[in-house]
PDB file of C-alpha atoms in Angstrom:
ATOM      1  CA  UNK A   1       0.000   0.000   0.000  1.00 96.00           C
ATOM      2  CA  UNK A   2       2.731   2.538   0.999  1.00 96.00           C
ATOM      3  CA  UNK A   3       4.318   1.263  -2.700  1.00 96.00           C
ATOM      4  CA  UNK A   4       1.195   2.690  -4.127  1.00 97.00           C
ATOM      5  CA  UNK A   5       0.933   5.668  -2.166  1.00 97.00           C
ATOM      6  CA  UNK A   6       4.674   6.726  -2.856  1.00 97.00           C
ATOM      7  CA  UNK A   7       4.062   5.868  -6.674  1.00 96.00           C
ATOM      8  CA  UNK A   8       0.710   8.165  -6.631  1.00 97.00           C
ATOM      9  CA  UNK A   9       2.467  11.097  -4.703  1.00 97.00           C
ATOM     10  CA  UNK A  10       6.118  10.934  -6.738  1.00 96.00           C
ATOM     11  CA  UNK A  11       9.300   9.842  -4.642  1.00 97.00           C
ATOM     12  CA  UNK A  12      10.116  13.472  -3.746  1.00 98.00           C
ATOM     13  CA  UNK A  13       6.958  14.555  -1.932  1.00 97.00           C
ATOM     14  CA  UNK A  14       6.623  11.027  -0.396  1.00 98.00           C
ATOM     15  CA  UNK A  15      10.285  11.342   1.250  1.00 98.00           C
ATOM     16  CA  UNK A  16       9.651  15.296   2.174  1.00 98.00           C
ATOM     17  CA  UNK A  17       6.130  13.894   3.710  1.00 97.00           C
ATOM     18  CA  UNK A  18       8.010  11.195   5.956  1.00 97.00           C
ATOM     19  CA  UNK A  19      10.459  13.011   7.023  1.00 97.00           C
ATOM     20  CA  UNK A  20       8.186  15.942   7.934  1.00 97.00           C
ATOM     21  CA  UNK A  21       6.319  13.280   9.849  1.00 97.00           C
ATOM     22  CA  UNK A  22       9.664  11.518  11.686  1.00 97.00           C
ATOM     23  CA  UNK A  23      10.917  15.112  12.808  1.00 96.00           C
ATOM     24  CA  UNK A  24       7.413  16.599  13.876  1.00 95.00           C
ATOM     25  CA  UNK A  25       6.697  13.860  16.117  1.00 95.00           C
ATOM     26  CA  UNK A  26      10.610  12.914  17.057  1.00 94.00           C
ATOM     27  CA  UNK A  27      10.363  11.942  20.706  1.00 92.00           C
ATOM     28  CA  UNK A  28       5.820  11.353  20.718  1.00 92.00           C
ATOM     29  CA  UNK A  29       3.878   9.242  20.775  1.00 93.00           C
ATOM     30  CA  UNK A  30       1.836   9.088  17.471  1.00 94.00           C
ATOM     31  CA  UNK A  31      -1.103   7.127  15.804  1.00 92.00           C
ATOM     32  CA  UNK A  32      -1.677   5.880  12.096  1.00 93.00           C
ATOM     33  CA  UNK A  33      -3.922   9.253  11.858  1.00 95.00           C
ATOM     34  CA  UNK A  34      -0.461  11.257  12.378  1.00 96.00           C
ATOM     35  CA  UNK A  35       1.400  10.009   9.262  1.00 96.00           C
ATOM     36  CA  UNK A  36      -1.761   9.968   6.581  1.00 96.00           C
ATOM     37  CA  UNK A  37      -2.588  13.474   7.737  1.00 96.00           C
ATOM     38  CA  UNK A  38       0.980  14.835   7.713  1.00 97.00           C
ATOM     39  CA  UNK A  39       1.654  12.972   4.503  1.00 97.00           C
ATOM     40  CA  UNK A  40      -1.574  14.845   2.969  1.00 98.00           C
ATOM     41  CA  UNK A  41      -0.701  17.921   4.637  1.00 97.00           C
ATOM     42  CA  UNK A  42       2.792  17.744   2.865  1.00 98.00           C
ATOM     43  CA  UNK A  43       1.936  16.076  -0.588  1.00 97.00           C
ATOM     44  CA  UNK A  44      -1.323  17.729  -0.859  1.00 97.00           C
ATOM     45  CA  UNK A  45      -2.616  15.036  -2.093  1.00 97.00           C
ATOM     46  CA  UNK A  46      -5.689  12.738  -0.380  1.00 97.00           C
ATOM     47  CA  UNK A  47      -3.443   9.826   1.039  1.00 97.00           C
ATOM     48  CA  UNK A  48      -5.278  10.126   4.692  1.00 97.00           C
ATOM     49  CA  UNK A  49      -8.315   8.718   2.320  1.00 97.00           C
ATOM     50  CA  UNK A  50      -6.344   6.270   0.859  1.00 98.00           C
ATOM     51  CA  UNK A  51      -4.634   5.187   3.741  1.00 97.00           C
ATOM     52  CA  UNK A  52      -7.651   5.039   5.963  1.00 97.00           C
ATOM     53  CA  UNK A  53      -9.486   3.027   3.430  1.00 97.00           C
ATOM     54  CA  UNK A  54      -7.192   0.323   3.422  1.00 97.00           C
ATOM     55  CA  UNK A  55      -6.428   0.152   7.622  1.00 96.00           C
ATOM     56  CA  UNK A  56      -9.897   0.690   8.726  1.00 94.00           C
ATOM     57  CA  UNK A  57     -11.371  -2.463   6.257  1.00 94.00           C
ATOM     58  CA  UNK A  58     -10.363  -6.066   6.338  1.00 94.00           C
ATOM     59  CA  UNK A  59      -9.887  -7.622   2.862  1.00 95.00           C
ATOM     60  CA  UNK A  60      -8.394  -6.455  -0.590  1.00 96.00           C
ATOM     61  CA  UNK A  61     -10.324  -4.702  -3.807  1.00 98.00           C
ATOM     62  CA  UNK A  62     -10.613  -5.988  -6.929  1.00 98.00           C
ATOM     63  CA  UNK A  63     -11.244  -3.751  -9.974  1.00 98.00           C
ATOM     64  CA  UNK A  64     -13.317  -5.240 -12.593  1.00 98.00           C
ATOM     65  CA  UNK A  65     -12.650  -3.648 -15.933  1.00 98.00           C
ATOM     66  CA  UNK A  66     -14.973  -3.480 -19.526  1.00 97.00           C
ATOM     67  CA  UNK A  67     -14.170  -1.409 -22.461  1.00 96.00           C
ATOM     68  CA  UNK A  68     -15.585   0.114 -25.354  1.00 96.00           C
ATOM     69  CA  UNK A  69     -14.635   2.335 -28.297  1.00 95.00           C
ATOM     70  CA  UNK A  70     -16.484   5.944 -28.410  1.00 94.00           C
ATOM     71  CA  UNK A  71     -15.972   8.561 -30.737  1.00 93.00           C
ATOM     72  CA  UNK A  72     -12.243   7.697 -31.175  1.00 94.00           C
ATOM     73  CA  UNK A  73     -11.745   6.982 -27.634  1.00 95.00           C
ATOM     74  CA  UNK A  74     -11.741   3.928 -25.444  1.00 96.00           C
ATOM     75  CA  UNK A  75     -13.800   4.178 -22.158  1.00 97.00           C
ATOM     76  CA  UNK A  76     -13.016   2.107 -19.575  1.00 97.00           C
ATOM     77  CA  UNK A  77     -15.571   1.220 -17.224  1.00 98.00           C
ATOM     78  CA  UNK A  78     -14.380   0.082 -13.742  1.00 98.00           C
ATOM     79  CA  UNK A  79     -16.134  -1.546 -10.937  1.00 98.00           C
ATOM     80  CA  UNK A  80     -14.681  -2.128  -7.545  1.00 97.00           C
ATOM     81  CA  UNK A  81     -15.598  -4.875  -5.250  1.00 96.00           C
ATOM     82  CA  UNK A  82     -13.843  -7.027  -2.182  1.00 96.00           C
ATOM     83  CA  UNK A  83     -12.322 -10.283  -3.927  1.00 96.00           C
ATOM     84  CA  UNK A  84     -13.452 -12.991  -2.743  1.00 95.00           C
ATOM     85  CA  UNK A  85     -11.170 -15.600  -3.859  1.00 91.00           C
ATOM     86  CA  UNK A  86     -13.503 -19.037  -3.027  1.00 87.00           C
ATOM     87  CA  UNK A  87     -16.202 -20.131  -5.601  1.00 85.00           C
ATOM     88  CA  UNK A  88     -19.756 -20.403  -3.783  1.00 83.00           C
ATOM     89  CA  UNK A  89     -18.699 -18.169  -1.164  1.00 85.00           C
ATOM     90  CA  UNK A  90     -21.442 -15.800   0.435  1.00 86.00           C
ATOM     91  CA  UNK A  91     -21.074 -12.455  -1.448  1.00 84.00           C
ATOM     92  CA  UNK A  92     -19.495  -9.430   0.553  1.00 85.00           C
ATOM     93  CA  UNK A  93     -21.067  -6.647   2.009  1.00 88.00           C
ATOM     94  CA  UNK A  94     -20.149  -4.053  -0.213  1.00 91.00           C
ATOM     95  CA  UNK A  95     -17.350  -1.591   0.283  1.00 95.00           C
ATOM     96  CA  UNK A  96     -14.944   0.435  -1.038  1.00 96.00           C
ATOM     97  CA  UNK A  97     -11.347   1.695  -0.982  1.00 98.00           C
ATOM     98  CA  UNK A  98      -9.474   5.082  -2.067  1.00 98.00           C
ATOM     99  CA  UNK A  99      -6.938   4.523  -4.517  1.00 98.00           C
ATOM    100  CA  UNK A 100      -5.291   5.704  -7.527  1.00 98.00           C
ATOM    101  CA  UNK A 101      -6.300   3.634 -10.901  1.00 98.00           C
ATOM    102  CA  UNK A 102      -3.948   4.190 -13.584  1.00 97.00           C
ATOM    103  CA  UNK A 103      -4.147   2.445 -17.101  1.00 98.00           C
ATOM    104  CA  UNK A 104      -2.747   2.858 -20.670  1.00 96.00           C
ATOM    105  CA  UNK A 105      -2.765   1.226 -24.125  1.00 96.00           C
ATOM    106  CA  UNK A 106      -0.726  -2.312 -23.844  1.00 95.00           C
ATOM    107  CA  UNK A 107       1.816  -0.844 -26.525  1.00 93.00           C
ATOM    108  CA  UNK A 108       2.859   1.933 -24.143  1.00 92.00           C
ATOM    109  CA  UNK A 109       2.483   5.247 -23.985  1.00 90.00           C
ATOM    110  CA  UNK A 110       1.369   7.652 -21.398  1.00 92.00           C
ATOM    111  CA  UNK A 111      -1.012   6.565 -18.279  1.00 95.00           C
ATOM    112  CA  UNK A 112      -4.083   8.100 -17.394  1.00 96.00           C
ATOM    113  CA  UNK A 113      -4.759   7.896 -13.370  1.00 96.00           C
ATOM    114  CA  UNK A 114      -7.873   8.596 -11.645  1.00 95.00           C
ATOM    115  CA  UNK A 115      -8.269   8.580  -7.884  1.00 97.00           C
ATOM    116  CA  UNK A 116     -11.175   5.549  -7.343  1.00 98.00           C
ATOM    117  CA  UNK A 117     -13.454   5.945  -4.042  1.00 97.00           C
ATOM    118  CA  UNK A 118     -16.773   5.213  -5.486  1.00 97.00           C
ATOM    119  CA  UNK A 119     -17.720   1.711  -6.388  1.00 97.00           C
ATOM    120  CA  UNK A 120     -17.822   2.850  -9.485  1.00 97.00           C
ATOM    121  CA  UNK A 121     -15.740   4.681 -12.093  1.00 98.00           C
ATOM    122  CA  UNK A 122     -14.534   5.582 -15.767  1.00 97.00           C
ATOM    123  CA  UNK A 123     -11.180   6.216 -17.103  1.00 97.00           C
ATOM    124  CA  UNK A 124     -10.936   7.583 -21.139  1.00 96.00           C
ATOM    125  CA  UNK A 125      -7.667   7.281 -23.382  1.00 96.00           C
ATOM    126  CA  UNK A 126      -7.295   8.679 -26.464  1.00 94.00           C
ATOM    127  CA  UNK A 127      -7.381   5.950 -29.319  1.00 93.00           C
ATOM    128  CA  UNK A 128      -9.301   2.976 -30.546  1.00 93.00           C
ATOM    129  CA  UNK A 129      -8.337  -0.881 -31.327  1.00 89.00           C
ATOM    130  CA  UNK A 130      -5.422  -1.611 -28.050  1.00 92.00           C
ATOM    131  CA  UNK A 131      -5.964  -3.472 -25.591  1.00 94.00           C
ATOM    132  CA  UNK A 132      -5.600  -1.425 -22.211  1.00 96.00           C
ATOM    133  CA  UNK A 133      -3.283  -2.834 -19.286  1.00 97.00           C
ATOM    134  CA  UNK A 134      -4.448  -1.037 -16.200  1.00 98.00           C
ATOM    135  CA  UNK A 135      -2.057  -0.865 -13.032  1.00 98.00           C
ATOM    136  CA  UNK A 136       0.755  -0.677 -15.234  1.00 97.00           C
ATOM    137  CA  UNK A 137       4.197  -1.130 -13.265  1.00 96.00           C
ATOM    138  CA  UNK A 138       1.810  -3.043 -10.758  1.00 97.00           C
ATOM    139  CA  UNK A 139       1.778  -0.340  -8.396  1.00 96.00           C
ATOM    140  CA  UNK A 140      -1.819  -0.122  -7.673  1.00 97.00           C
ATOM    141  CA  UNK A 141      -2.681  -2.588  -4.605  1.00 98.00           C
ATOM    142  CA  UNK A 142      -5.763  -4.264  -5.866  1.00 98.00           C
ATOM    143  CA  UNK A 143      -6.369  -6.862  -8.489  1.00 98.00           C
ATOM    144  CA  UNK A 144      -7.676  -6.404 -12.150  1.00 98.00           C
ATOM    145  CA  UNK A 145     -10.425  -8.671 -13.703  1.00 98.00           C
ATOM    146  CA  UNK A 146     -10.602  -8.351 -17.475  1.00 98.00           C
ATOM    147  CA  UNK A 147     -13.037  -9.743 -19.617  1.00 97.00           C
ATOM    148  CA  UNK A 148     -11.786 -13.070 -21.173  1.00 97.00           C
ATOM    149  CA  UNK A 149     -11.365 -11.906 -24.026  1.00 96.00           C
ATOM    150  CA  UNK A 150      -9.427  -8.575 -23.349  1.00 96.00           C
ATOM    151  CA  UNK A 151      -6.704 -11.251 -20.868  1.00 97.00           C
ATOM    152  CA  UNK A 152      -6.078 -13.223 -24.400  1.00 96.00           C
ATOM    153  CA  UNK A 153      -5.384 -10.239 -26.170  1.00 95.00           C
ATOM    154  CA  UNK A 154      -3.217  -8.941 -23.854  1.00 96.00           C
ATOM    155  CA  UNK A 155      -1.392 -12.047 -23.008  1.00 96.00           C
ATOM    156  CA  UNK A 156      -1.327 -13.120 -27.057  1.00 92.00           C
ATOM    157  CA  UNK A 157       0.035 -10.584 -29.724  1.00 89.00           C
ATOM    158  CA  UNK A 158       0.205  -8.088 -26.912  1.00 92.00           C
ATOM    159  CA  UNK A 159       2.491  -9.516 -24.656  1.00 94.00           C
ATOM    160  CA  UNK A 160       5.860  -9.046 -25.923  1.00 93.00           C
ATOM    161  CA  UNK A 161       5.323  -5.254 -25.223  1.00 94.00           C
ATOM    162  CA  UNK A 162       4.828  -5.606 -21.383  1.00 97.00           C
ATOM    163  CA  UNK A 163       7.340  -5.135 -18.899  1.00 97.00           C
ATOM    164  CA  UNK A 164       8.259  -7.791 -16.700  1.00 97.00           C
ATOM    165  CA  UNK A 165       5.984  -6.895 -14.175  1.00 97.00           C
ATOM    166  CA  UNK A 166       3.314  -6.796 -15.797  1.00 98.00           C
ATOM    167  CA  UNK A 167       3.127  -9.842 -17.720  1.00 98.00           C
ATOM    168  CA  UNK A 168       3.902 -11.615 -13.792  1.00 97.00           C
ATOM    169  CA  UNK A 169       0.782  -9.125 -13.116  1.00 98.00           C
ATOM    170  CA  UNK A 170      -1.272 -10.690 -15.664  1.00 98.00           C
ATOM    171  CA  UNK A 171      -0.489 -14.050 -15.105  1.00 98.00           C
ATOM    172  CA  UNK A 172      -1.306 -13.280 -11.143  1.00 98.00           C
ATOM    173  CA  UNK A 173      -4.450 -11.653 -11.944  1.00 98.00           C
ATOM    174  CA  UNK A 174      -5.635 -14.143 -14.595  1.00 98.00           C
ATOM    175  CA  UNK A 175      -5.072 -17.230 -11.858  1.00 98.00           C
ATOM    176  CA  UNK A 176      -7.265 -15.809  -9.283  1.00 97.00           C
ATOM    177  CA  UNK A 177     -10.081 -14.765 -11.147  1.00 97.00           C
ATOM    178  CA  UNK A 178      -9.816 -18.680 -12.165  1.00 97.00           C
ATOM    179  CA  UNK A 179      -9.329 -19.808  -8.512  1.00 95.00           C
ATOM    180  CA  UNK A 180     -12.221 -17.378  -7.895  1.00 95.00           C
ATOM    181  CA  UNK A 181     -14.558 -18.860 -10.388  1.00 94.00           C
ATOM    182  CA  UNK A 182     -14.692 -15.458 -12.649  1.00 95.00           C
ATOM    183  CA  UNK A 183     -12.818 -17.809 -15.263  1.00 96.00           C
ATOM    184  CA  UNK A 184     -12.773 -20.928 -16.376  1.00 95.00           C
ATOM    185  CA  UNK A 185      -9.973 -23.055 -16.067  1.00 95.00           C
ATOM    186  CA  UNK A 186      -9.713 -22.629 -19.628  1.00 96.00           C
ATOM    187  CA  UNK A 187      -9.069 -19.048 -20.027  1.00 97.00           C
ATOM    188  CA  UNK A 188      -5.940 -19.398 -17.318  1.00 98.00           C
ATOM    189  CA  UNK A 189      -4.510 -22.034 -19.651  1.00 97.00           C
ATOM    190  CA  UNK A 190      -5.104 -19.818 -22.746  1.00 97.00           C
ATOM    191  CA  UNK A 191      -2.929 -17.040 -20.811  1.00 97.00           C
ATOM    192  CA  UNK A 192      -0.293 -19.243 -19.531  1.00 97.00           C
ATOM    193  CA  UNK A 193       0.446 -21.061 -22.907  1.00 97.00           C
ATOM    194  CA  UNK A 194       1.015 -17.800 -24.089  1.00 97.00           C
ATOM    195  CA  UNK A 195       4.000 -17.042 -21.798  1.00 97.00           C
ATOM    196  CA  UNK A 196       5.404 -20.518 -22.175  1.00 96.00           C
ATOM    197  CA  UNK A 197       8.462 -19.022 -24.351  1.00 95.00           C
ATOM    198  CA  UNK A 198       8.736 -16.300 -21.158  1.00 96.00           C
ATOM    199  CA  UNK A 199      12.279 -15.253 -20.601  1.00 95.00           C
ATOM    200  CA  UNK A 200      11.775 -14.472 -16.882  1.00 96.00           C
ATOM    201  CA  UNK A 201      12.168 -16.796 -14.161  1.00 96.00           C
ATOM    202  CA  UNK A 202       9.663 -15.027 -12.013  1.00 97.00           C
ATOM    203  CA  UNK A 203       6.816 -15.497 -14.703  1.00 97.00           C
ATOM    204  CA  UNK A 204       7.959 -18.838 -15.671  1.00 97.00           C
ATOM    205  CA  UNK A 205       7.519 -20.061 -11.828  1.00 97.00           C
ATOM    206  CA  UNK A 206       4.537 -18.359 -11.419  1.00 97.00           C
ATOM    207  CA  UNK A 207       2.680 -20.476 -14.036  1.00 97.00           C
ATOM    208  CA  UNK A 208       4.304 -23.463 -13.152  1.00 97.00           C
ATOM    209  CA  UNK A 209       3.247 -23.148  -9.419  1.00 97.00           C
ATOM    210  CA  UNK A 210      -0.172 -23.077 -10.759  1.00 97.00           C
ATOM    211  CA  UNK A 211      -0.268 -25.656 -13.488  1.00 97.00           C
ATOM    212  CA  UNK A 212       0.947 -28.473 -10.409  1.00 97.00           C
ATOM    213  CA  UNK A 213      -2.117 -27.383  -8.272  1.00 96.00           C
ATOM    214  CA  UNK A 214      -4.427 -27.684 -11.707  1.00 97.00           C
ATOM    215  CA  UNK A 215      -2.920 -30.857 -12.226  1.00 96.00           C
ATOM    216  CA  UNK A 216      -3.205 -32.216  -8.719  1.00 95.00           C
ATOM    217  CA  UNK A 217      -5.886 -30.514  -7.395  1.00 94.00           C
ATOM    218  CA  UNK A 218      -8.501 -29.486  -9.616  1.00 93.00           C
ATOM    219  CA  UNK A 219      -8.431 -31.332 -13.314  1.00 95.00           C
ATOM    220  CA  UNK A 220     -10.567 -34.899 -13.445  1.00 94.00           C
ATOM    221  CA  UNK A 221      -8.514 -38.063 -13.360  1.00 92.00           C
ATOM    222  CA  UNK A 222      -9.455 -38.599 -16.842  1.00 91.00           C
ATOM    223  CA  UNK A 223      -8.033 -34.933 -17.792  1.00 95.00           C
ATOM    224  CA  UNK A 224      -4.615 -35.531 -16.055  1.00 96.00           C
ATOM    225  CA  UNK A 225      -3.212 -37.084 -19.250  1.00 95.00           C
ATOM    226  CA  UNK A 226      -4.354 -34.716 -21.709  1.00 96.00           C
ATOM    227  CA  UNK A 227      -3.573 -31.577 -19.444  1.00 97.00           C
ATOM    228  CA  UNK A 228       0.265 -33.214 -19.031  1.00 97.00           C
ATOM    229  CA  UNK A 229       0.274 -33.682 -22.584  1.00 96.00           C
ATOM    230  CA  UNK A 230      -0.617 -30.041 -23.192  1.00 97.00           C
ATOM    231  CA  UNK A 231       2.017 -29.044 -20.549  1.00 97.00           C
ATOM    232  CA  UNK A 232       4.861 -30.749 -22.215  1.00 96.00           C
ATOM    233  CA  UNK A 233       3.642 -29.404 -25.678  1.00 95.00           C
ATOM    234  CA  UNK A 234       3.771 -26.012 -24.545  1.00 95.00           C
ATOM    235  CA  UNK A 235       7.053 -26.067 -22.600  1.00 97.00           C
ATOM    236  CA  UNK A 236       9.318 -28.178 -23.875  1.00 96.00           C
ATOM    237  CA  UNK A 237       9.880 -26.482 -26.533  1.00 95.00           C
ATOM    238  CA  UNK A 238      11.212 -23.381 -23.808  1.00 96.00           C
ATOM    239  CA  UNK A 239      13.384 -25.918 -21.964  1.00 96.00           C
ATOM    240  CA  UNK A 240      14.988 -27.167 -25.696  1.00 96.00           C
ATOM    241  CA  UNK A 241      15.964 -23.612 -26.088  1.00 95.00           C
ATOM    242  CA  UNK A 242      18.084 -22.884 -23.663  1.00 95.00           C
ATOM    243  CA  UNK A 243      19.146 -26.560 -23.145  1.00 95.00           C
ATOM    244  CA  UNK A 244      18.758 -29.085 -19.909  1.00 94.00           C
ATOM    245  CA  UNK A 245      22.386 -29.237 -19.375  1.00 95.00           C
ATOM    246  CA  UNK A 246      24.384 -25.835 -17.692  1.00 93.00           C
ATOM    247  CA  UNK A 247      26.453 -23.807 -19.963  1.00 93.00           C
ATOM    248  CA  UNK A 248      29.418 -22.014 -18.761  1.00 94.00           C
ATOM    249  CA  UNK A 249      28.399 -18.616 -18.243  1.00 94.00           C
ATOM    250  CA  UNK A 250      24.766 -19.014 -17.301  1.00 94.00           C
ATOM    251  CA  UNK A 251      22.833 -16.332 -15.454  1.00 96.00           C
ATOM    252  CA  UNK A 252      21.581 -17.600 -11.951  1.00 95.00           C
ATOM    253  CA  UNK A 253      18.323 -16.351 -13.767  1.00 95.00           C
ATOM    254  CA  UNK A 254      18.996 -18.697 -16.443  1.00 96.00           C
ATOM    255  CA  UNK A 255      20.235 -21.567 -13.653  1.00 96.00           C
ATOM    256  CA  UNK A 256      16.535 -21.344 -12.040  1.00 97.00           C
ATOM    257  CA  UNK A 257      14.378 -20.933 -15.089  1.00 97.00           C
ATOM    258  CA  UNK A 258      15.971 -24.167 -16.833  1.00 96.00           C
ATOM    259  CA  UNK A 259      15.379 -26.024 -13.115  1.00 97.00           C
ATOM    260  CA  UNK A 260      11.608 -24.577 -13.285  1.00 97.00           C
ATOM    261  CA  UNK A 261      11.479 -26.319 -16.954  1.00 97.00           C
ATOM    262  CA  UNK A 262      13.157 -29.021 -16.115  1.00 97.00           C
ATOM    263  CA  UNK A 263      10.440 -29.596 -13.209  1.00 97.00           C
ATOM    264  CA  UNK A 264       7.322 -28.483 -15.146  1.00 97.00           C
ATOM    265  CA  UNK A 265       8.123 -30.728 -18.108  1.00 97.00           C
ATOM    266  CA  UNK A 266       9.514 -33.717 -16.704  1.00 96.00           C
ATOM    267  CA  UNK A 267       7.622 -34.249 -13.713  1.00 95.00           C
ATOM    268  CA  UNK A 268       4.004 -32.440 -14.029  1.00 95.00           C
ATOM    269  CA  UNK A 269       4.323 -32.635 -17.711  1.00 94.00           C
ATOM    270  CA  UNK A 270       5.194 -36.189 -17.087  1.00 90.00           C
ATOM    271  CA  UNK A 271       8.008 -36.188 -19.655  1.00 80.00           C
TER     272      UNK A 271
END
């Protein structure tokens, strides 16, 4: 949350704001109340709202995201909600947090940030035709649920222009609105295929985590084969390019990704 904050206010105002806070109560007590209301006294920007939001209510937000083209522009329509993250589960009571949304066109460019505290909320870029990747940098503490079909874009012909982050976002994001029940199985499988030539460790063992506990703990007996089938058809191919056995000079990177293959392939993949 602080992450966020800091991101929202710019590093400069964030460090003038705590350090106006550490030498105006050196030597006093002080409560939570103290630091949001210096920092927003310093930044001049709401972070006692955003701050309070997220101490004074148990759980974490999810923003739910639709888009549409209009007049040249895409509109994006966003919902905000508690994420639940069991299927069945009694619905929340609702609520809602303070926080900066940003988003911007998947091929980069500038963001566009609005400050959320209703349940509901728009954001408008200029343009038609890209897919938008909100919480860009994965800043934002909350999780995004795109439509299906907006996750396959971004994680297809998309994804080679997303940072790091935010294809390990994406591949976050798209698991727990499958563990949540907000997509099928299916639609995970459709975004993690598409990384399976990733060149990040980090992404590579987040899918792989997952795909174990699909295998294991959610896919039929008689789907077991087939989904290790797809798993070494995917992934091998990723664990051929860069080779089972070490080369001299090898990252560490490069060290873990190959044992993550090497895992994934031979032993959920069943190779």
């Amino acid at each position: 949350v602080l992450r966020m904050v800091e991101h929202y206010t710019g590093k400069e105002p964030f460090r003038k704001g705590v350090s106006s806070y550490l030498n105006r109560f050196a030597f006093r007590n002080a409560a939570g109340e103290d630091f949001w209301r210096e920092m927003t006294r310093v930044t001049g920007k709401p972070v006692d709202q955003i701050l309070s939001s997220f101490v004074t209510q148990v759980g974490a937000p999810l923003v739910s995201v639709t888009s549409a083209c209009q007049g040249g522009r895409t509109r994006l329509s966003l919902r905000q909600s508690r994420f639940v993250g069991a299927p069945g589960a009694p619905a929340p009571l609702p609520q809602a947090w303070t926080m900066p949304v940003c988003a911007r066109p998947a091929t980069g460019g500038a963001s566009v940030c609005r400050v959320m505290s209703a349940a509901t909320d728009t954001i408008t870029l200029p343009g038609c035709g890209t897919p938008v990747l909100v919480n860009p940098d994965a800043t934002g503490y909350f999780l995004t649920e795109y439509t299906p079909a907006h996750v396959r874009d971004l994680a297809g012909r998309h994804l080679p222009s997303l940072a790091e982050v935010d294809r390990l976002r994406l591949a976050g994001d798209a698991w727990w609105m499958a563990r949540a029940g907000k997509y099928d199985i299916g639609t995970y499988l459709d975004v993690a295929g598409a990384m399976a030539g990733d060149t990040s460790e980090a992404v590579v063992d987040e899918i792989a985590g997952r795909l174990g506990y699909i295998l294991n703990d959610i896919a039929t007996p008689s789907d077991r084969a087939r989904l290790s089938a797809w798993i070494r058809a995917r992934f091998s191919q990723s664990l051929a390019a860069i080779g089972v056995t070490p080369k001299p000079g090898d990252s560490d990177e490069l060290h873990s990704r190959r044992a993550t293959l090497i895992g994934l392939v031979g032993i959920t993949g069943g190779d």
